[in-house]
CSV table of C-alpha atoms and ligand atoms in Angstrom, one decimal:
chain,number,residue,atom,x,y,z
A,1,UNK,CA,17.9,-1.1,-11.6
A,2,UNK,CA,14.3,-1.5,-12.8
A,3,UNK,CA,12.3,1.6,-11.7
A,4,UNK,CA,9.8,-0.7,-9.9
A,5,UNK,CA,12.5,-1.9,-7.5
A,6,UNK,CA,13.4,1.7,-6.4
A,7,UNK,CA,12.9,3.3,-3.1
A,8,UNK,CA,11.2,6.8,-2.9
A,9,UNK,CA,14.6,8.5,-2.6
A,10,UNK,CA,16.1,6.6,-5.5
A,11,UNK,CA,13.2,7.2,-7.8
A,12,UNK,CA,13.0,10.9,-6.8
A,13,UNK,CA,16.6,11.3,-7.8
A,14,UNK,CA,16.1,9.6,-11.2
A,15,UNK,CA,12.9,11.7,-11.8
A,16,UNK,CA,14.6,14.9,-10.9
A,17,UNK,CA,17.6,14.4,-13.1
A,18,UNK,CA,15.2,13.3,-16.0
A,19,UNK,CA,16.9,10.0,-16.2
A,20,UNK,CA,13.3,8.6,-16.4
A,21,UNK,CA,9.9,10.2,-16.5
A,22,UNK,CA,7.0,9.6,-14.1
A,23,UNK,CA,5.1,7.9,-17.0
A,24,UNK,CA,8.0,5.5,-17.5
A,25,UNK,CA,8.2,4.8,-13.8
A,26,UNK,CA,4.5,4.2,-13.5
A,27,UNK,CA,4.5,1.9,-16.6
A,28,UNK,CA,7.3,-0.1,-15.0
A,29,UNK,CA,5.2,-0.6,-11.9
A,30,UNK,CA,2.0,-1.4,-13.8
A,31,UNK,CA,4.0,-4.1,-15.8
A,32,UNK,CA,5.4,-5.4,-12.6
A,33,UNK,CA,1.9,-5.7,-11.1
A,34,UNK,CA,0.8,-7.6,-14.2
A,35,UNK,CA,3.7,-9.9,-14.0
A,36,UNK,CA,3.7,-10.8,-10.3
A,37,UNK,CA,0.2,-10.1,-8.9
A,38,UNK,CA,-1.2,-13.3,-10.5
A,39,UNK,CA,0.9,-15.0,-7.8
A,40,UNK,CA,0.7,-12.4,-5.0
A,41,UNK,CA,-2.8,-11.1,-5.3
A,42,UNK,CA,-2.0,-7.9,-3.4
A,43,UNK,CA,-4.3,-5.7,-5.5
A,44,UNK,CA,-8.1,-5.6,-5.5
A,45,UNK,CA,-8.3,-2.9,-8.2
A,46,UNK,CA,-5.6,-1.5,-10.5
A,47,UNK,CA,-6.4,1.7,-12.3
A,48,UNK,CA,-4.0,2.0,-15.3
A,49,UNK,CA,-5.7,4.9,-16.9
A,50,UNK,CA,-5.9,7.2,-13.9
A,51,UNK,CA,-2.4,6.2,-12.8
A,52,UNK,CA,-0.9,7.2,-16.2
A,53,UNK,CA,-2.9,10.4,-16.3
A,54,UNK,CA,-1.5,11.3,-12.8
A,55,UNK,CA,2.0,10.4,-14.0
A,56,UNK,CA,1.6,12.8,-17.0
A,57,UNK,CA,0.5,15.5,-14.6
A,58,UNK,CA,3.5,14.7,-12.4
A,59,UNK,CA,5.9,15.0,-15.4
A,60,UNK,CA,4.6,18.5,-16.0
A,61,UNK,CA,5.3,19.5,-12.4
A,62,UNK,CA,8.7,17.8,-12.6
A,63,UNK,CA,9.5,19.8,-15.8
A,64,UNK,CA,9.0,23.1,-14.0
A,65,UNK,CA,10.5,21.9,-10.8
A,66,UNK,CA,7.3,22.5,-8.8
A,67,UNK,CA,7.0,18.9,-7.6
A,68,UNK,CA,7.6,17.9,-3.9
A,69,UNK,CA,9.4,14.8,-2.7
A,70,UNK,CA,6.5,12.5,-3.7
A,71,UNK,CA,6.0,13.9,-7.2
A,72,UNK,CA,5.8,11.1,-9.7
A,73,UNK,CA,6.1,8.3,-7.1
A,74,UNK,CA,3.7,5.4,-7.7
A,75,UNK,CA,1.9,4.3,-4.6
A,76,UNK,CA,-0.7,1.7,-3.5
A,77,UNK,CA,-3.6,2.6,-1.2
A,78,UNK,CA,-5.4,0.2,1.2
A,79,UNK,CA,-8.9,-0.4,0.0
A,80,UNK,CA,-10.3,1.1,3.2
A,81,UNK,CA,-9.5,4.7,2.1
A,82,UNK,CA,-11.9,6.5,-0.1
A,83,UNK,CA,-10.6,7.4,-3.6
A,84,UNK,CA,-12.6,9.6,-5.9
A,85,UNK,CA,-13.8,7.7,-8.9
A,86,UNK,CA,-11.9,4.6,-7.9
A,87,UNK,CA,-13.8,1.6,-6.4
A,88,UNK,CA,-13.3,1.2,-2.6
A,89,UNK,CA,-14.4,-2.2,-1.4
A,90,UNK,CA,-13.0,-2.5,2.1
A,91,UNK,CA,-12.3,-6.1,1.2
A,92,UNK,CA,-16.1,-6.7,1.4
A,93,UNK,CA,-18.8,-7.9,-0.9
A,94,UNK,CA,-21.1,-5.3,0.6
A,95,UNK,CA,-19.1,-2.5,-1.0
A,96,UNK,CA,-18.2,-4.4,-4.2
A,97,UNK,CA,-19.5,-1.7,-6.4
A,98,UNK,CA,-18.9,1.4,-4.2
A,99,UNK,CA,-17.1,4.2,-6.0
A,100,UNK,CA,-16.6,7.1,-3.6
A,101,UNK,CA,-17.4,10.6,-4.8
A,102,UNK,CA,-14.4,12.1,-2.9
A,103,UNK,CA,-10.9,11.4,-1.7
A,104,UNK,CA,-9.8,10.7,1.8
A,105,UNK,CA,-7.7,13.6,3.1
A,106,UNK,CA,-4.5,11.5,3.0
A,107,UNK,CA,-5.2,10.5,-0.6
A,108,UNK,CA,-6.0,14.1,-1.5
A,109,UNK,CA,-2.7,15.2,0.1
A,110,UNK,CA,-0.7,12.5,-1.7
A,111,UNK,CA,-2.3,13.5,-5.0
A,112,UNK,CA,-1.7,17.2,-4.4
A,113,UNK,CA,2.0,16.3,-3.8
A,114,UNK,CA,2.1,14.7,-7.3
A,115,UNK,CA,2.0,11.1,-6.2
A,116,UNK,CA,0.6,8.5,-8.6
A,117,UNK,CA,-2.1,6.1,-7.3
A,118,UNK,CA,-1.7,2.7,-8.9
A,119,UNK,CA,-4.7,1.1,-7.3
A,120,UNK,CA,-6.3,-0.3,-4.2
A,121,UNK,CA,-4.7,-3.1,-2.2
A,122,UNK,CA,-6.1,-6.1,-0.4
A,123,UNK,CA,-7.2,-6.1,3.3
A,124,UNK,CA,-9.2,-8.1,5.7
A,125,UNK,CA,-12.9,-7.2,5.4
A,126,UNK,CA,-13.4,-3.9,7.1
A,127,UNK,CA,-9.8,-4.3,8.5
A,128,UNK,CA,-10.9,-7.1,10.8
A,129,UNK,CA,-8.2,-9.8,10.8
A,130,UNK,CA,-4.5,-10.5,11.1
A,131,UNK,CA,-3.9,-12.7,8.1
A,132,UNK,CA,-5.8,-11.1,5.2
A,133,UNK,CA,-7.7,-14.3,4.9
A,134,UNK,CA,-11.0,-12.5,5.7
A,135,UNK,CA,-11.2,-10.8,2.3
A,136,UNK,CA,-13.9,-11.3,-0.2
A,137,UNK,CA,-11.4,-11.0,-3.0
A,138,UNK,CA,-9.0,-13.7,-2.1
A,139,UNK,CA,-6.0,-14.0,0.2
A,140,UNK,CA,-2.7,-12.2,-0.8
A,141,UNK,CA,0.4,-14.3,-0.5
A,142,UNK,CA,3.6,-13.5,1.4
A,143,UNK,CA,6.2,-12.6,-1.2
A,144,UNK,CA,8.9,-14.3,0.9
A,145,UNK,CA,6.9,-17.6,0.9
A,146,UNK,CA,3.8,-17.8,-1.2
A,147,UNK,CA,2.4,-20.6,0.9
A,148,UNK,CA,2.2,-18.2,3.9
A,149,UNK,CA,0.0,-15.3,5.0
A,150,UNK,CA,1.3,-11.8,4.5
A,151,UNK,CA,-0.4,-10.6,7.7
A,152,UNK,CA,-3.3,-8.3,8.2
A,153,UNK,CA,-5.3,-6.4,8.0
A,154,UNK,CA,-3.1,-4.2,5.7
A,155,UNK,CA,-1.8,-7.4,4.0
A,156,UNK,CA,-2.0,-6.1,0.5
A,157,UNK,CA,-0.2,-2.9,1.5
A,158,UNK,CA,2.7,-4.9,2.9
A,159,UNK,CA,2.8,-7.5,0.2
A,160,UNK,CA,2.7,-4.9,-2.6
A,161,UNK,CA,5.7,-3.1,-1.1
A,162,UNK,CA,7.7,-6.3,-0.5
A,163,UNK,CA,7.0,-7.6,-4.0
A,164,UNK,CA,8.0,-4.3,-5.6
A,165,UNK,CA,4.4,-3.8,-6.9
A,166,UNK,CA,4.4,-0.2,-5.6
A,167,UNK,CA,7.1,2.1,-4.3
A,168,UNK,CA,5.3,2.6,-1.0
A,169,UNK,CA,1.8,2.2,0.4
A,170,UNK,CA,-0.7,3.4,3.0
A,171,UNK,CA,-2.4,1.1,5.5
A,172,UNK,CA,-4.5,1.5,8.6
A,173,UNK,CA,-3.8,0.2,12.1
A,174,UNK,CA,-6.5,-0.4,14.7
A,175,UNK,CA,-4.8,-3.2,16.7
A,176,UNK,CA,-1.6,-3.8,14.7
A,177,UNK,CA,-2.7,-3.8,11.1
A,178,UNK,CA,0.2,-1.8,9.8
A,179,UNK,CA,3.0,-3.1,12.0
A,180,UNK,CA,2.1,-6.8,11.9
A,181,UNK,CA,1.9,-7.2,8.1
A,182,UNK,CA,5.0,-5.0,7.8
A,183,UNK,CA,6.8,-7.4,10.2
A,184,UNK,CA,5.6,-10.5,8.3
A,185,UNK,CA,6.6,-9.1,4.9
A,186,UNK,CA,10.0,-7.6,5.9
A,187,UNK,CA,9.0,-3.9,5.2
A,188,UNK,CA,8.9,-0.8,7.4
A,189,UNK,CA,5.4,0.1,8.8
A,190,UNK,CA,4.6,3.1,11.0
A,191,UNK,CA,1.4,3.7,13.0
A,192,UNK,CA,1.4,7.4,14.0
A,193,UNK,CA,0.1,8.9,17.2
A,194,UNK,CA,-3.7,8.9,17.4
A,195,UNK,CA,-4.8,12.3,16.0
A,196,UNK,CA,-1.6,12.9,13.9
A,197,UNK,CA,-3.1,11.9,10.6
A,198,UNK,CA,-6.6,12.8,9.4
A,199,UNK,CA,-9.1,9.9,9.1
A,200,UNK,CA,-11.5,11.8,6.9
A,201,UNK,CA,-12.4,9.3,4.2
A,202,UNK,CA,-11.1,6.3,6.1
A,203,UNK,CA,-14.0,3.8,6.4
A,204,UNK,CA,-14.2,3.5,10.2
A,205,UNK,CA,-13.7,0.3,12.0
A,206,UNK,CA,-13.1,1.3,15.7
A,207,UNK,CA,-12.9,5.1,15.8
A,208,UNK,CA,-11.1,5.4,19.1
A,209,UNK,CA,-8.3,3.2,17.8
A,210,UNK,CA,-8.0,3.6,14.0
A,211,UNK,CA,-5.0,5.4,12.5
A,212,UNK,CA,-3.5,5.6,9.0
A,213,UNK,CA,0.2,5.2,8.3
A,214,UNK,CA,2.8,4.3,5.7
A,215,UNK,CA,4.4,1.0,4.7
A,216,UNK,CA,7.7,1.4,2.9
A,217,UNK,CA,10.9,-0.3,1.7
A,218,UNK,CA,13.1,1.6,4.3
A,219,UNK,CA,12.9,4.1,7.1
A,220,UNK,CA,13.8,7.2,5.1
A,221,UNK,CA,10.9,6.5,2.8
A,222,UNK,CA,8.7,6.1,5.8
A,223,UNK,CA,9.6,9.6,7.1
A,224,UNK,CA,8.9,11.0,3.6
A,225,UNK,CA,5.5,9.4,3.4
A,226,UNK,CA,4.6,10.5,7.0
A,227,UNK,CA,5.4,14.1,6.0
A,228,UNK,CA,3.1,13.6,3.1
A,229,UNK,CA,0.1,12.7,5.1
A,230,UNK,CA,0.5,14.3,8.6
A,231,UNK,CA,-1.1,17.5,9.8
A,232,UNK,CA,-4.3,19.0,11.0
A,233,UNK,CA,-7.5,18.6,9.0
A,234,UNK,CA,-10.7,20.5,10.0
A,235,UNK,CA,-12.7,17.6,8.4
A,236,UNK,CA,-11.6,15.2,11.2
A,237,UNK,CA,-12.6,16.4,14.7
A,238,UNK,CA,-10.0,14.0,16.2
A,239,UNK,CA,-7.2,15.5,14.1
A,240,UNK,CA,-4.7,17.5,16.2
A,241,UNK,CA,-3.1,20.9,15.6
A,242,UNK,CA,0.3,19.5,16.4
A,243,UNK,CA,3.1,21.1,14.3
A,244,UNK,CA,4.6,18.7,11.8
A,245,UNK,CA,8.4,18.5,11.8
A,246,UNK,CA,10.5,17.4,8.8
A,247,UNK,CA,10.6,13.8,9.8
A,248,UNK,CA,13.7,13.1,7.6
A,249,UNK,CA,15.8,15.8,9.4
A,250,UNK,CA,17.2,13.9,12.3
A,251,UNK,CA,17.3,10.4,11.0
A,252,UNK,CA,21.0,10.1,10.7
A,253,UNK,CA,21.8,11.3,14.2
A,254,UNK,CA,23.1,8.5,16.5
A,255,UNK,CA,21.3,7.3,19.6
A,256,UNK,CA,23.5,8.8,22.2
A,257,UNK,CA,21.4,9.9,25.1
A,258,UNK,CA,18.5,7.8,24.2
A,259,UNK,CA,17.2,5.2,26.7
A,260,UNK,CA,15.3,2.3,25.3
A,261,UNK,CA,13.0,0.2,27.6
A,262,UNK,CA,12.8,-3.5,27.2
A,263,UNK,CA,9.3,-4.6,28.4
A,264,UNK,CA,9.5,-7.9,30.2
A,265,UNK,CA,5.9,-8.8,29.3
A,266,UNK,CA,6.7,-8.8,25.6
A,267,UNK,CA,9.3,-11.6,25.9
A,268,UNK,CA,7.0,-14.0,27.8
A,269,UNK,CA,5.3,-17.3,27.1
A,270,UNK,CA,4.4,-18.1,23.5
A,271,UNK,CA,7.3,-16.1,22.0
A,272,UNK,CA,9.0,-18.0,19.2
A,273,UNK,CA,12.7,-18.4,20.0
A,274,UNK,CA,13.7,-17.3,16.5
A,275,UNK,CA,11.7,-14.1,16.9
A,276,UNK,CA,13.3,-13.5,20.3
A,277,UNK,CA,16.8,-14.0,18.9
A,278,UNK,CA,16.3,-11.7,16.0
A,279,UNK,CA,14.7,-9.0,18.2
A,280,UNK,CA,17.4,-9.3,20.9
A,281,UNK,CA,20.1,-9.0,18.1
A,282,UNK,CA,18.3,-5.8,16.9
A,283,UNK,CA,18.3,-4.4,20.4
A,284,UNK,CA,22.1,-5.0,20.6
A,285,UNK,CA,22.5,-3.0,17.4
A,286,UNK,CA,20.5,-0.2,18.9
A,287,UNK,CA,22.9,-0.3,21.9
A,288,UNK,CA,25.9,-0.1,19.5
A,289,UNK,CA,24.4,3.0,18.0
A,290,UNK,CA,24.5,4.6,21.4
A,291,UNK,CA,21.3,3.8,23.1
A,292,UNK,CA,21.2,2.7,26.7
A,293,UNK,CA,18.7,-0.1,27.5
A,294,UNK,CA,16.7,-0.6,30.7
A,295,UNK,CA,14.3,-3.3,31.8
A,296,UNK,CA,10.7,-2.0,32.2
A,297,UNK,CA,7.4,-3.5,33.1
A,298,UNK,CA,4.0,-3.0,31.5
A,299,UNK,CA,2.1,-5.3,33.8
A,300,UNK,CA,-1.4,-5.0,32.3
A,301,UNK,CA,-0.2,-6.1,28.8
A,302,UNK,CA,-1.8,-9.5,29.2
A,303,UNK,CA,-5.3,-7.9,29.4
A,304,UNK,CA,-4.9,-6.0,26.2
A,305,UNK,CA,-6.4,-8.6,23.9
A,306,UNK,CA,-9.5,-9.1,26.0
A,307,UNK,CA,-10.1,-5.4,26.3
A,308,UNK,CA,-9.5,-4.7,22.6
A,309,UNK,CA,-11.8,-7.6,21.5
A,310,UNK,CA,-14.6,-5.9,23.4
A,311,UNK,CA,-13.9,-2.2,22.6
A,312,UNK,CA,-13.1,-2.7,18.9
A,313,UNK,CA,-16.2,-4.9,18.1
A,314,UNK,CA,-18.4,-2.5,20.2
A,315,UNK,CA,-17.3,0.4,18.1
A,316,UNK,CA,-17.5,-1.6,14.9
A,317,UNK,CA,-21.1,-2.7,15.6
A,318,UNK,CA,-22.0,0.9,15.6
A,319,UNK,CA,-19.8,2.1,12.7
A,320,UNK,CA,-21.0,-0.7,10.4
A,321,UNK,CA,-24.7,0.0,11.0
A,322,UNK,CA,-24.5,2.3,8.0
A,323,UNK,CA,-24.1,-0.6,5.6
A,324,UNK,CA,-27.8,-1.5,5.4
A,325,UNK,CA,-28.4,-1.6,1.7
A,326,UNK,CA,-30.0,1.9,1.6
A,327,UNK,CA,-27.1,4.2,0.9
A,328,UNK,CA,-24.1,2.2,-0.2
A,329,UNK,CA,-23.3,-1.0,-2.0
A,330,UNK,CA,-25.1,-4.2,-2.1
A,331,UNK,CA,-28.9,-4.3,-1.7
A,332,UNK,CA,-30.9,-7.5,-1.7
A,333,UNK,CA,-33.5,-7.4,-4.5
A,334,UNK,CA,-35.9,-10.1,-3.2
A,335,UNK,CA,-36.9,-8.6,0.1
A,336,UNK,CA,-40.5,-7.6,0.5
A,337,UNK,CA,-40.2,-5.4,3.6
A,338,UNK,CA,-37.7,-2.9,4.8
A,339,UNK,CA,-36.7,-5.1,7.7
A,340,UNK,CA,-36.1,-8.0,5.3
A,341,UNK,CA,-34.1,-5.8,3.0
A,342,UNK,CA,-31.8,-4.7,5.9
A,343,UNK,CA,-31.4,-8.3,7.1
A,344,UNK,CA,-30.8,-9.9,3.7
A,345,UNK,CA,-28.4,-7.2,2.4
A,346,UNK,CA,-26.3,-7.5,5.5
A,347,UNK,CA,-26.5,-11.3,5.6
A,348,UNK,CA,-25.3,-11.5,2.0
A,349,UNK,CA,-22.9,-8.6,2.1
A,350,UNK,CA,-20.8,-9.3,5.2
A,351,UNK,CA,-18.4,-12.2,5.7
A,352,UNK,CA,-18.3,-14.4,8.8
A,353,UNK,CA,-15.6,-12.5,10.8
A,354,UNK,CA,-17.4,-9.2,10.3
A,355,UNK,CA,-20.7,-10.8,11.4
A,356,UNK,CA,-19.0,-12.3,14.5
A,357,UNK,CA,-17.6,-8.9,15.4
A,358,UNK,CA,-21.0,-7.1,15.0
A,359,UNK,CA,-22.7,-9.7,17.1
A,360,UNK,CA,-20.0,-9.6,19.9
A,361,UNK,CA,-20.0,-5.8,19.8
A,362,UNK,CA,-23.8,-5.5,19.9
A,363,UNK,CA,-23.9,-7.9,22.8
A,364,UNK,CA,-21.2,-6.1,24.8
A,365,UNK,CA,-23.1,-2.8,24.4
A,366,UNK,CA,-26.5,-4.2,25.3
A,367,UNK,CA,-28.2,-2.9,28.4
A,368,UNK,CA,-27.5,-5.1,31.4
A,369,UNK,CA,-24.1,-6.1,29.9
A,370,UNK,CA,-22.6,-2.8,29.3
A,371,UNK,CA,-21.0,-2.4,32.7
A,372,UNK,CA,-19.7,-6.0,32.7
A,373,UNK,CA,-18.0,-5.8,29.3
A,374,UNK,CA,-17.6,-2.4,27.6
A,375,UNK,CA,-17.1,-0.4,30.8
A,376,UNK,CA,-14.8,-3.0,32.3
A,377,UNK,CA,-12.7,-3.1,29.1
A,378,UNK,CA,-12.5,0.7,29.2
A,379,UNK,CA,-11.2,0.6,32.7
A,380,UNK,CA,-8.5,-1.9,31.7
A,381,UNK,CA,-7.7,0.5,28.9
A,382,UNK,CA,-7.0,3.1,31.5
A,383,UNK,CA,-4.7,0.7,33.3
A,384,UNK,CA,-2.7,0.0,30.1
A,385,UNK,CA,-2.4,3.8,29.5
A,386,UNK,CA,-1.0,4.0,33.1
A,387,UNK,CA,1.5,1.3,32.4
A,388,UNK,CA,2.9,3.2,29.4
A,389,UNK,CA,3.1,6.5,31.4
A,390,UNK,CA,5.1,4.8,34.0
A,391,UNK,CA,7.4,3.1,31.5
A,392,UNK,CA,8.0,6.4,29.6
A,393,UNK,CA,9.1,8.0,32.8
A,394,UNK,CA,12.1,5.7,32.7
A,395,UNK,CA,12.8,5.6,29.0
A,396,UNK,CA,12.3,7.3,25.6
A,397,UNK,CA,11.2,4.4,23.5
A,398,UNK,CA,10.3,0.7,23.9
A,399,UNK,CA,11.8,-2.1,21.8
A,400,UNK,CA,10.1,-5.5,21.5
A,401,UNK,CA,8.8,-8.1,19.1
A,402,UNK,CA,5.9,-7.0,16.8
A,403,UNK,CA,4.3,-10.5,16.8
A,404,UNK,CA,5.0,-13.6,18.7
A,405,UNK,CA,5.8,-15.7,15.6
A,406,UNK,CA,6.7,-15.3,12.0
A,407,UNK,CA,3.9,-15.6,9.4
A,408,UNK,CA,2.0,-18.8,9.5
A,409,UNK,CA,0.9,-21.0,6.6
A,410,UNK,CA,-2.3,-19.9,4.8
A,411,UNK,CA,-5.2,-21.8,6.3
A,412,UNK,CA,-3.4,-22.9,9.5
A,413,UNK,CA,-5.6,-20.8,11.8
A,414,UNK,CA,-8.7,-20.4,9.7
A,415,UNK,CA,-11.0,-22.2,12.1
A,416,UNK,CA,-9.4,-20.8,15.3
A,417,UNK,CA,-10.3,-17.1,15.5
A,418,UNK,CA,-9.1,-17.0,19.1
A,419,UNK,CA,-5.6,-18.1,18.2
A,420,UNK,CA,-5.5,-15.3,15.7
A,421,UNK,CA,-6.8,-12.8,18.2
A,422,UNK,CA,-4.1,-13.8,20.7
A,423,UNK,CA,-1.4,-13.3,18.1
A,424,UNK,CA,-2.2,-9.5,18.3
A,425,UNK,CA,-1.1,-9.4,21.9
A,426,UNK,CA,2.0,-7.3,21.3
A,427,UNK,CA,0.5,-4.7,19.0
A,428,UNK,CA,-2.9,-4.0,20.6
A,429,UNK,CA,-1.8,-2.2,23.8
A,430,UNK,CA,-0.2,0.5,21.7
A,431,UNK,CA,-3.6,1.3,20.0
A,432,UNK,CA,-5.4,1.3,23.3
A,433,UNK,CA,-3.1,4.1,24.4
A,434,UNK,CA,-3.1,6.0,21.1
A,435,UNK,CA,0.7,5.8,20.8
A,436,UNK,CA,3.0,5.8,17.8
A,437,UNK,CA,4.5,2.4,16.9
A,438,UNK,CA,6.7,1.1,14.2
A,439,UNK,CA,7.9,-2.2,12.8
A,440,UNK,CA,11.4,-2.3,11.3
A,441,UNK,CA,12.8,-5.5,9.8
A,442,UNK,CA,15.4,-7.1,12.1
A,443,UNK,CA,16.0,-10.6,10.7
A,444,UNK,CA,14.7,-13.8,9.2
A,445,UNK,CA,13.6,-17.2,10.5
A,446,UNK,CA,15.5,-20.3,9.4
A,447,UNK,CA,12.6,-20.8,6.9
A,448,UNK,CA,13.3,-17.5,5.4
A,449,UNK,CA,10.4,-15.6,6.8
A,450,UNK,CA,10.9,-11.9,7.9
A,451,UNK,CA,10.9,-10.8,11.5
A,452,UNK,CA,10.2,-7.2,12.6
A,453,UNK,CA,11.3,-5.3,15.7
A,454,UNK,CA,8.7,-3.0,17.2
A,455,UNK,CA,9.5,0.4,18.5
A,456,UNK,CA,6.9,2.3,20.5
A,457,UNK,CA,7.1,5.8,21.9
A,458,UNK,CA,5.0,8.4,23.9
A,459,UNK,CA,2.6,10.6,22.0
A,460,UNK,CA,4.2,12.5,19.1
A,461,UNK,CA,7.5,10.6,19.4
A,462,UNK,CA,7.6,9.8,15.7
A,463,UNK,CA,10.9,11.5,15.1
A,464,UNK,CA,12.6,9.4,17.8
A,465,UNK,CA,11.0,6.2,16.5
A,466,UNK,CA,12.3,7.0,13.0
A,467,UNK,CA,15.7,7.9,14.2
A,468,UNK,CA,16.0,4.6,16.2
A,469,UNK,CA,14.6,2.7,13.2
A,470,UNK,CA,17.1,4.3,10.8
A,471,UNK,CA,20.0,3.4,13.1
A,472,UNK,CA,18.8,-0.1,13.3
A,473,UNK,CA,18.4,-0.4,9.6
A,474,UNK,CA,21.9,1.0,8.9
A,475,UNK,CA,23.5,-1.5,11.3
A,476,UNK,CA,21.5,-4.5,10.1
A,477,UNK,CA,21.9,-3.7,6.4
A,478,UNK,CA,18.7,-5.7,5.5
A,479,UNK,CA,16.7,-3.1,3.6
A,480,UNK,CA,18.1,-4.1,0.2
A,481,UNK,CA,17.0,-7.7,0.5
A,482,UNK,CA,14.3,-8.7,-1.8
A,483,UNK,CA,12.0,-11.8,-1.8
A,484,UNK,CA,13.0,-14.5,-4.3
A,485,UNK,CA,10.2,-13.8,-6.7
A,486,UNK,CA,10.7,-15.0,-10.2
B,501,LIG,N1,-6.0,-8.0,14.0
B,501,LIG,C1,-6.7,-7.0,14.7
B,501,LIG,C2,-8.2,-7.2,14.4
B,501,LIG,O1,-8.5,-8.2,13.8
B,501,LIG,C3,-6.3,-5.6,14.3
B,501,LIG,C4,-6.9,-5.2,13.0
B,501,LIG,C5,-6.5,-3.8,12.6
B,501,LIG,O2,-5.5,-3.2,13.2
B,501,LIG,N2,-7.2,-3.2,11.7
B,501,LIG,O3,-9.0,-6.5,14.8
């Protein structure tokens, strides 16, 4: 097998036995990127030199057996995470020349573990979108059907894993941006509990919702990556002092004694029949593995999209105020006054979706409207949290679709932002409640597009999610399938 096609565990094994070196593995990935990224466009920036230097350092660690499980493993990082000395654009023109002076904590942890950073992968501008079509550097293609979107906003992270252009990647999830592209690209994606993973060095979109997590070829790799990034960080005041278990330890246990809730509201109107069929088949496999299922209800699910599309833009309007041409990135050179400079830099630097969000968010927070919009949305958020509390008094995890439909054709929804917002209906409630959630491949549509099954759990239930995901993966046997790329 070509090294680029490996999982973390395969490659780890081959590196440890000296069958190949980290430099050889990294070279295999860099060549693969050169070969297929012309078609897929998953990467915004590839850094050959730094990647090879990190691989050499990994080889030294491997030689004296001091490397951990990620030592020498080539990874891709969503371009929303700061990387020291490596351009970080957030998919935006406004940060087109921004080279951070420091690493995000997650990146620092991966580097310290000996991982190799191949480069930065595509995303919707400032993580706002569900199709990766809102990116100043082009739209990545779905490796399973290059006429189709790969999902978003972590579209590049999902496409790069699916196309074997990295062994695993990191994404971020504010309203579904890890789980949804993972589902569309047939890879595993996990959004950890809010507070599990440090966001220091993550360019903030909506701070009460954002969370970083892995996208991988299988569930075991997902557990390994999660162990690589989890844990308390004094540099992020929202990071929690929760102990970090070995997430790989209990994967292979069966699901006896586990109760999985099936939320009625996730199987309602607008759900594509092929998605429903694949998800229900996945649920049957979970039952075969020993889980009991119960019907549960999360009655406020339908208000999630409306609440999120007020809360997230409100927070974004504040977070994005820092991009004003003074400290970072693009600055208009023709302005004569400070006011003009702010206005023109932001007008030129931001794309249409980001502008729309800033305007909605500023409006929702303005005095006189605050109670009607932001406060109301926050109250709905509390109701959604209550729904989950109630559901988790009856079950350990929830199983459902991730998205109502498989990936759509590129351009099909470009002039209908509302349709795209509505497609987030099944991932958003999870973020509003700060819960862990995961997408595991569970099938394909007749057209050959991947379909994911979503697992959600109460706070800190990552081990259970991974165990259920692993059981599902074993019983479906889909994780070795690869897209038909030339
Ligand atoms: N699709 C959602 C949005 O556009 C979620 C994005 C995300 O999770 N970053 O806001």
